[in-house]
C-alpha cells in the first residue's frame, strides 16, 4: 500500500507524553536478558587467543597441545574460517579482523579460539596454543603513519581518490574532498584569518556490557545466534556470508543490549563463536572480557586536523578549509570522509573545501561511535570559530549566528538544506540564562555547535491487533534506550488507542523482514515511520471489517479517535466501533487483523545542536571540572521527551569524558596500556553536574509526525564547547584532546615560560 | 579439584551451593544459582554492575570469592522488590527514565539502596560520590541522581 | 587453587609457610581478585584470614589504635575516635576505590600489595604507623615505611602475615592530612599522594613534621628535607615554597599512563602545600 510520509501538522494525544517504558520492570528487577544472560543445554565456554604484538606475521600456529587438553572440544584458527569473500574486500576485512589470517595487525587481534567444557579448561588450552610470530615494525600514530619511512601495513593498499593513481603502497587508503566556491579567493577577501592544527586521541564507546553471544550450529545445517547487537539482521548476513550459510538457516535473536553507541554495529566474535560451535557440534557461549573489549572491538579514530578560516572584520566568513587525517585501524573505511563532510555543515559558506585522508595504523579496526567522525571535526572547526571571534573582537555566538546555515543553504558537503535547527538552537542559546550567568575565579564559559546527518534505511514492522483489542507491535530495530516506549506511543497515536494497550517487542530475524542496523539515529525515526504505515494498514483492515459489520461500502467508513465511524447522515444511527469491538468480532469478519509495513525510510532530517558549558580549572594542577552544562537540540518532534532528554544528556556526558580524560594510550611496543575502566577514564557520577536540556521541535517535513533522529548529535559539540571553556578559563588555546591535567598544566607552563 | 560446600543466605533464603575455590561470588550467582541480575561489566571492580550487599555492605561480587559467602547474608537485585511490589528506588528509576540500556541498573539500585539504608537524606554530592563506583554510559547520571533523590524523599514520607 | 579459612593466626602462618608457591593472603581481596582475573596469574593457595579472631576489629587502647588486617576501610570512617585522632589516615584509607571497594579493602592489604600509589601508605608513614607481623617464630613490629621494598614487593618473609596496623595516639597540638591527585573525582589510582603529620610547639610553630610522598617513586618516600623546611615555621609562604620544592626534588617518578615525570614532580609540591595547611589547621595552628 502506498504510504505518504509527508509531515501533517496535528495535535498529539500520546506522542509527546512520558509514560513508563514497557521493559522497565524487567530492567529494575534483574530479569531482562542481555548478551551474557542466555544459556543453552550443553553449551561450551569459548576463549579467544589474541596477538600480543602490534604487527606480526603469523609464521605457524600449532593447536595440537591445546586440543589435547581434557574438556577442550574445539580449537580453531583462520583455517577454520575459510575465505568465502569472493573478491568482496569489505567482507574479507571483516573476516580478517575476526581472525587474523597471515598477519596480526594490532595488539589484541584474534589468532585462535578455544571451546571447552569450562573456563578452566579453556584457559589452560589457551596457554598451550603455540603461535610463532615474526614481529614486524609497527606504527600506531595517525601522523607518523603518513611519514615516508613509516612501516606499511598492507602492500596492496594504494591511495585512492588521487590522480594520477600512485604506484607505491601507502598507509593512506583514500583521499576524499568536499566543498564549493574558490577558497583562495575567499581568503584573499578576509581581514582576519585563523589557522591552527588540532589533535584528538582515540576513544572507545565504553558500553558497560561486553560483547556476548551464544552460538549453536545444529546437525540439520541450521544455526541460532543469541547476541547483543545493534542490528541482528546485518549480523545474520555477515555471519552467514562468512560461514557459508544460507541466510534463512541462521536465526539471530537480539538480546537486550547493554549499550552500543555504534560499537555493536560490527561483528567481532560472533563468527568465531559459530565456527567453534560448528567444529565442536555443541552450543558455544562467547563473552569478551573488558580487556578484550578495549583491545579488540572498535574504538573511534584518533585524528590530526588542520583548519583555516577567514572572515571580514564584521564577521562574515569568506573562506574555510580543513584537512582531516583519521586513523582507521588496519582496514580502510570512510571515517575521514565523514569528518570532511560534517566539518562545516553548520555554516552557510560561499567558499569551503575539506579534504579527508583515511590512515591505516596498527590499532583495532575503527567502528562507529555516536555521530562517527563528527565530534573531532567539530572540535577543530568550533575551536577555530571561537578564536576567530576573539581575533575580530566579536561575540562568538553572534559570529555563529551571522554565518549559520538555514533553509536553502547549500551545505559544505553538497545537499541543499530544508528547514533546519542550527539557527533556532543558536538563538535559544542566546536567550538562555546560562549565557549570562556570572562566572567565578578560574572559571570559563564555552559554546559550540554540532551537526549530524541522521539516517533512515530499510525498515519492516508488523502490527497485530489481538482479539481483545490490544496491539502487539513487532519491530526490527533494537531498543537501545527506550524505543519500545516511543514506538508504542506512535502506534497508540495513529490507532487512537491507549499507550497501555500497545506492547512493542523486538522481533528476531526469523519472524520479521529485513531491517538495517540500528544506527544513524534511525531507530525511532524509521521504525516510527514503519509503525505509522503499519497502523494505517491495520486501520484500513478495520474499516473494512466495520463496513462488513454494518454492511455498508468501505468508502463510507472513516477512522477517528480510535473508532470506525460511518460517514454521512444516512448512517446516523450506527454507533462508532472501537478497536476492541472490531477486534472482538474479527473471527467472524475475516480473521486476524494486522498491519504490515516494509519501507525505506528516506528523508531523515539533519540534526543540529548548540551546547553551552562552564568549567573551573585548577591552575596549579590542571584539573578541570564541568560545573554547568546545557544542551539545546532540535528533535523534530520529541516522541517520548524523557528519553530524548536522556539522549541529549548521555551524548554530552560521553563528549565530556572524551574532552577531558578518555584516551587510548599505547606504549613504545605498540601495546595498549589502559585496556580497563580503571585507566580508560570515563566520567563517573561525581565528575558531572546535572545536564540541562532544551528540546526544540522544528518538524522534519519527511516524517508524518515531524520526527528527526536525536541519538547522536549530542556528542558532537562537547569537545569544542569544553575546549573553548577551558581556553577561556586559563587563557591558553587548548588544541589537543583530551585536555588531561598534565596537558593543561604543560600548556600553562609553556605560557608562563613565554 | 574438589569443590567447596557453602551455606549462605541470599535474599532471605537459606542457600547451599558447591563452587571451585577460584570462583567469584558473581560467577556463583550467575552460573550456579541462576541469579543473572548482577552483571559483569569489567570483572575488576571498576564498574559496579555486579554490586551486591554482603552483611550490610555493598561490594562488587566480582571481587568476592564464592567460598567467602559461607555464613554471610547476601542481598541481590532479585530480592529488592517485595513480591510484585517494587522498591521505591525501582519505581523511581522507571518513572524518571533513569535507565536507558539498563545494564548498569541492577548495580545502581543495589548501591543506592545501600546508601539510603545508612543515609536516608543524602545531598546530591553524597549521592554522586557514593555512586561513583557504578558506571553508566547512557544517561550522564542526571536522571539517576534525580531518581535516587525522589525515592529518598518518598521513603522519608515527605511527599504528599 | 586451594581456599583455606584458618581460625587462628598460627594456623594461617603455618599454611603460608608450608605452601610450595603462589600462596596469598586474602583479606578484602580487592587487589588479589583483580590479579586472579588475569591470564598470567596463578594462585595455588589463598588463605582467608577474616575468620581469625580480632582481624575485623579496631581496638582503641590507652595509647594506641590497633586496626586488624580484615577491617574494611569503610569501617575506619565509621570509627569516630579514630577519625578524630588520625583524620588524615582515615581520609587516605577512605579514598581507596569506590563505595563497593571500601566495603572490602583494608589498609593492611593496601600496604602489602606494595603498589607505589597506595593511598593509605603515605598517610600511615607520616603518622609513624607500625605493622604488627605474625610469623612462625611469633610476632614482631616493623615501621610501615619498611614494609614495601619495591612495586609489588615487601620485606615480609615467607609465612609472615601483617595482622594489624598500630597507630600511637596523636601528640597534643598535632594534626595529619592526606591529599592525592587523580584525573577524575573518584575511581582513579593516585597520580601523586602526599601524607603530612605536623606537631606544633606551644607557640604554634611547627615543632616536628613528617611528610610522605606516594606514586613518585618505587616505594613511599619519606621526604625529610621537606619536613625539615617546615620546622620552626608557621607555614609562612617562604617555608612552604622551600618545602614544596623539596617535595618535588625528593620525587623520582616515572612517565606512565597516569602522569608524566614533570607533572608528578610539580604536583607533589602543590599537594604538599595544601596538605600542610590542612594538617596545620588540625593541629590548632593559625
XYZ file of C-alpha atoms in Angstrom, chain A residues 248-625:
378
model
C 17.268 -18.338 6.179
C 19.022 -21.092 8.101
C 20.653 -18.714 10.574
C 18.264 -17.243 13.091
C 19.598 -14.339 15.079
C 17.903 -13.073 18.210
C 18.980 -9.759 19.615
C 19.202 -9.781 23.371
C 18.645 -6.711 25.470
C 21.631 -4.548 24.633
C 23.795 -3.043 27.332
C 24.906 -0.042 25.347
C 26.336 0.112 21.849
C 26.793 3.684 20.643
C 27.889 2.296 17.267
C 30.275 -0.256 18.735
C 27.801 -3.095 18.336
C 27.216 -2.487 14.639
C 30.104 -4.753 13.650
C 30.628 -8.489 14.093
C 33.700 -9.356 16.131
C 33.391 -12.612 17.965
C 30.083 -13.907 16.603
C 31.521 -15.656 13.529
C 34.191 -17.139 15.787
C 31.567 -18.496 18.176
C 29.633 -20.003 15.258
C 32.801 -21.578 13.832
C 33.618 -23.058 17.233
C 30.107 -24.425 17.557
C 30.254 -25.884 14.065
C 33.510 -27.646 14.874
C 32.505 -28.815 18.356
C 28.953 -29.736 17.470
C 27.691 -28.035 20.600
C 26.393 -24.600 21.531
C 29.134 -22.129 22.425
C 28.959 -19.090 24.655
C 31.496 -16.375 23.981
C 31.735 -13.362 26.280
C 34.500 -10.834 25.827
C 36.390 -9.624 28.863
C 36.676 -5.895 29.394
C 40.321 -6.087 28.362
C 39.266 -7.703 25.081
C 36.573 -5.095 24.515
C 39.138 -2.316 24.664
C 41.857 -4.110 22.715
C 39.799 -5.852 20.110
C 36.451 -4.231 19.451
C 36.121 -0.977 17.549
C 37.081 2.358 19.058
C 36.765 5.611 17.154
C 39.530 7.334 15.198
C 42.449 9.308 16.510
C 42.737 12.430 14.402
C 45.004 15.187 13.257
C 43.192 18.141 11.694
C 44.285 21.458 10.173
C 41.709 24.224 9.958
C 41.892 27.626 8.297
C 39.046 30.125 8.441
C 38.991 33.679 7.109
C 36.453 36.420 7.791
C 35.831 40.058 7.251
C 36.035 42.467 10.186
C 32.266 42.468 10.514
C 32.224 38.718 10.986
C 31.294 37.268 7.621
C 33.257 34.119 6.901
C 34.820 34.386 3.458
C 36.527 31.020 3.206
C 37.141 27.896 5.235
C 39.260 24.809 4.743
C 40.013 21.710 6.723
C 42.402 18.837 6.180
C 41.484 15.812 8.242
C 43.585 12.725 8.905
C 41.664 9.957 10.695
C 43.100 6.672 11.880
C 41.117 3.673 10.590
C 42.914 0.803 12.250
C 44.253 -1.746 9.765
C 41.316 -1.648 7.341
C 40.262 1.193 5.083
C 36.923 2.803 5.810
C 35.251 6.201 5.418
C 35.929 7.863 8.765
C 37.878 10.876 7.482
C 35.341 11.245 4.713
C 32.546 11.591 7.265
C 34.668 14.109 9.151
C 35.242 16.061 5.961
C 31.513 16.072 5.224
C 30.469 17.286 8.650
C 33.221 19.839 9.357
C 31.452 22.991 8.210
C 27.900 21.688 7.972
C 26.631 24.260 10.488
C 27.550 27.211 8.311
C 26.470 28.994 5.181
C 29.756 29.367 3.341
C 30.493 30.751 -0.079
C 33.911 29.162 -0.297
C 34.674 25.946 1.514
C 36.903 22.942 0.979
C 37.557 19.905 3.140
C 39.903 17.028 2.446
C 39.934 13.747 4.337
C 42.648 11.099 4.496
C 41.962 7.573 5.741
C 45.081 6.453 7.602
C 45.907 2.824 8.404
C 47.595 2.162 11.741
C 48.321 -0.847 13.944
C 45.350 -0.284 16.197
C 41.994 -2.058 16.324
C 39.608 -1.598 13.436
C 37.698 1.630 13.956
C 33.956 1.296 14.425
C 31.178 3.823 14.525
C 30.926 5.834 17.701
C 27.832 8.065 18.009
C 27.857 10.572 15.126
C 31.080 8.933 13.994
C 33.865 11.317 12.990
C 31.837 14.478 13.582
C 32.970 15.367 17.132
C 36.629 15.636 16.163
C 35.914 17.796 13.121
C 33.596 19.965 15.200
C 36.280 20.285 17.864
C 38.717 21.700 15.329
C 36.265 23.932 13.490
C 34.382 25.234 16.516
C 37.663 25.976 18.303
C 38.813 27.955 15.276
C 35.470 29.800 15.124
C 35.921 30.825 18.750
C 39.452 32.008 18.103
C 38.267 33.888 15.037
C 35.625 35.676 17.096
C 38.252 36.695 19.624
C 40.525 37.985 16.878
C 37.747 40.002 15.310
C 36.578 41.187 18.686
C 33.103 39.797 18.177
C 30.937 37.683 20.435
C 31.397 34.052 19.425
C 27.656 33.419 19.492
C 26.975 36.425 17.268
C 29.630 35.249 14.838
C 27.964 31.848 14.637
C 24.513 33.345 14.144
C 25.890 35.614 11.448
C 27.184 32.633 9.477
C 24.682 29.927 10.382
C 23.185 27.773 7.656
C 19.439 27.978 7.100
C 16.755 26.595 4.814
C 18.049 26.838 1.265
C 21.726 26.917 2.223
C 23.919 24.708 0.103
C 25.738 22.613 2.678
C 29.504 22.237 2.600
C 29.060 18.558 1.712
C 26.650 19.153 -1.137
C 22.906 18.945 -0.439
C 20.694 21.997 -0.049
C 19.087 22.148 3.372
C 15.363 22.076 4.073
C 14.057 23.506 7.351
C 16.861 23.061 9.897
C 17.601 23.816 13.510
C 21.016 25.432 13.672
C 19.713 28.998 13.726
C 16.994 28.270 16.300
C 19.418 26.437 18.620
C 21.800 29.393 18.482
C 19.003 31.844 19.169
C 17.814 29.677 22.051
C 21.363 29.727 23.412
C 21.463 33.482 23.141
C 18.251 33.733 25.143
C 19.255 31.089 27.681
C 20.021 32.323 31.212
C 23.116 30.137 31.213
C 24.787 32.502 28.741
C 24.628 35.440 31.123
C 25.140 33.718 34.477
C 28.128 35.106 36.397
C 31.423 33.208 36.413
C 33.845 32.885 39.319
C 37.605 32.793 39.567
C 39.339 30.251 37.323
C 36.067 29.623 35.546
C 35.362 29.901 31.866
C 32.407 29.508 29.562
C 32.424 27.902 26.156
C 29.923 27.028 23.500
C 29.906 25.075 20.293
C 27.598 23.761 17.619
C 27.264 20.315 16.157
C 25.715 18.597 13.182
C 24.790 15.060 12.251
C 23.214 13.712 9.085
C 20.868 11.092 10.603
C 19.979 8.019 8.598
C 16.777 6.225 7.676
C 17.050 2.970 5.792
C 15.295 -0.335 5.316
C 12.669 -0.993 7.910
C 9.995 -3.608 8.443
C 7.306 -3.667 11.113
C 4.330 -5.866 11.988
C 1.370 -4.595 13.935
C -1.052 -7.241 15.178
C -4.429 -6.343 16.648
C -5.232 -9.023 19.177
C -8.729 -10.367 19.804
C -9.054 -8.234 22.924
C -8.200 -5.097 21.017
C -4.710 -4.704 22.392
C -1.889 -4.393 19.928
C 1.406 -6.204 19.593
C 3.972 -4.264 17.650
C 6.937 -6.229 16.325
C 9.877 -4.103 15.244
C 13.268 -4.992 13.816
C 15.296 -2.128 15.162
C 16.930 -2.758 18.506
C 15.801 -0.893 21.620
C 18.973 0.878 22.677
C 17.368 3.338 25.050
C 13.609 3.414 25.252
C 12.427 2.990 21.663
C 9.826 0.370 22.582
C 8.133 3.086 24.636
C 8.407 5.613 21.807
C 7.121 3.222 19.174
C 4.227 2.141 21.391
C 3.304 5.807 21.711
C 3.344 6.171 17.951
C 1.164 3.095 17.441
C -1.245 4.348 20.091
C -1.343 7.774 18.476
C -2.022 6.513 14.999
C -4.652 3.981 16.051
C -6.220 6.309 18.598
C -5.901 3.845 21.469
C -4.231 3.923 24.878
C -0.468 3.539 25.203
C -1.156 0.800 27.742
C -2.885 -1.231 25.047
C 0.238 -1.473 22.894
C 3.083 -3.875 23.589
C 6.170 -3.433 21.445
C 8.659 -6.274 21.044
C 11.900 -6.590 19.140
C 11.403 -9.463 16.710
C 14.145 -11.904 15.725
C 15.374 -12.453 12.191
C 13.123 -15.452 11.707
C 9.899 -13.575 12.314
C 10.223 -10.241 10.547
C 11.575 -8.895 7.279
C 14.976 -7.313 6.991
C 15.881 -4.226 8.963
C 19.042 -2.192 8.607
C 21.350 -1.639 11.537
C 20.008 0.463 14.398
C 22.434 3.276 13.748
C 22.482 6.784 12.381
C 19.881 7.827 14.970
C 17.376 5.887 12.892
C 15.667 3.642 15.447
C 12.762 5.878 16.380
C 12.747 7.825 13.118
C 12.458 4.895 10.766
C 10.623 2.393 12.931
C 8.059 5.038 13.859
C 7.543 5.714 10.175
C 7.049 1.990 9.573
C 4.799 1.774 12.619
C 2.608 4.593 11.321
C 2.445 2.862 7.975
C 1.591 -0.489 9.584
C -1.045 1.159 11.764
C -2.623 2.825 8.756
C -2.730 -0.540 7.043
C -4.368 -2.079 10.099
C -6.867 0.774 10.147
C -7.705 0.031 6.524
C -8.456 -3.542 7.528
C -10.550 -2.407 10.478
C -12.520 -0.044 8.270
C -13.309 -2.983 6.015
C -14.385 -5.052 8.993
C -16.632 -2.246 10.177
C -18.061 -1.892 6.688
C -18.749 -5.609 6.670
C -20.338 -5.469 10.088
C -22.531 -2.576 9.086
C -22.992 -3.862 5.562
C -22.117 -0.505 4.019
C -19.436 0.436 1.456
C -15.956 0.754 2.968
C -15.606 4.170 1.341
C -18.262 5.348 3.774
C -16.272 4.259 6.813
C -13.684 6.636 8.219
C -11.329 6.368 11.183
C -11.310 8.870 14.025
C -10.231 8.767 17.663
C -9.688 5.046 17.681
C -13.054 4.253 16.150
C -14.505 3.283 12.827
C -17.287 5.718 12.030
C -19.867 5.735 9.338
C -19.780 8.852 7.200
C -22.825 10.831 6.335
C -26.267 11.453 7.772
C -27.730 8.347 6.210
C -25.832 6.184 8.739
C -26.737 8.375 11.681
C -27.915 5.505 13.808
C -24.656 3.486 13.553
C -22.641 3.765 16.758
C -18.891 4.047 16.149
C -16.954 0.793 16.551
C -13.880 0.818 18.752
C -10.737 -1.205 18.102
C -11.795 -3.535 20.888
C -15.231 -4.052 19.354
C -13.869 -4.660 15.889
C -11.209 -6.999 17.249
C -13.707 -8.970 19.287
C -15.630 -9.775 16.120
C -12.598 -10.383 13.947
C -13.064 -14.162 13.949
C -16.397 -13.646 12.256
C -15.385 -10.832 9.924
C -12.369 -12.266 8.148
C -9.939 -13.461 10.768
C -6.958 -11.811 12.461
C -6.356 -8.125 11.967
C -2.855 -6.936 11.233
C -0.972 -4.188 9.516
C 2.412 -4.753 7.942
C 4.894 -2.287 6.663
C 8.015 -2.579 4.593
C 9.714 0.624 3.551
C 12.923 2.542 3.075
C 12.705 5.433 5.476
C 14.018 8.274 3.379
C 14.325 11.852 4.427
C 15.874 11.609 7.867
C 16.114 15.264 8.706
C 19.554 16.601 9.543
C 20.128 17.451 13.160
C 21.804 20.374 14.881
C 22.673 21.210 18.455
C 24.262 24.032 20.407
C 25.912 23.347 23.757
C 26.974 25.750 26.488
C 29.292 24.784 29.297
C 31.083 26.318 32.245
C 34.275 24.836 33.638
C 36.568 25.564 36.505
C 40.251 24.840 36.045
C 42.633 24.427 38.950
C 45.609 26.439 37.705
C 48.000 24.560 39.982
C 47.042 21.051 38.889
C 45.370 21.470 35.515
C 42.302 19.628 36.770
C 39.073 20.685 35.062
C 35.605 20.322 36.462
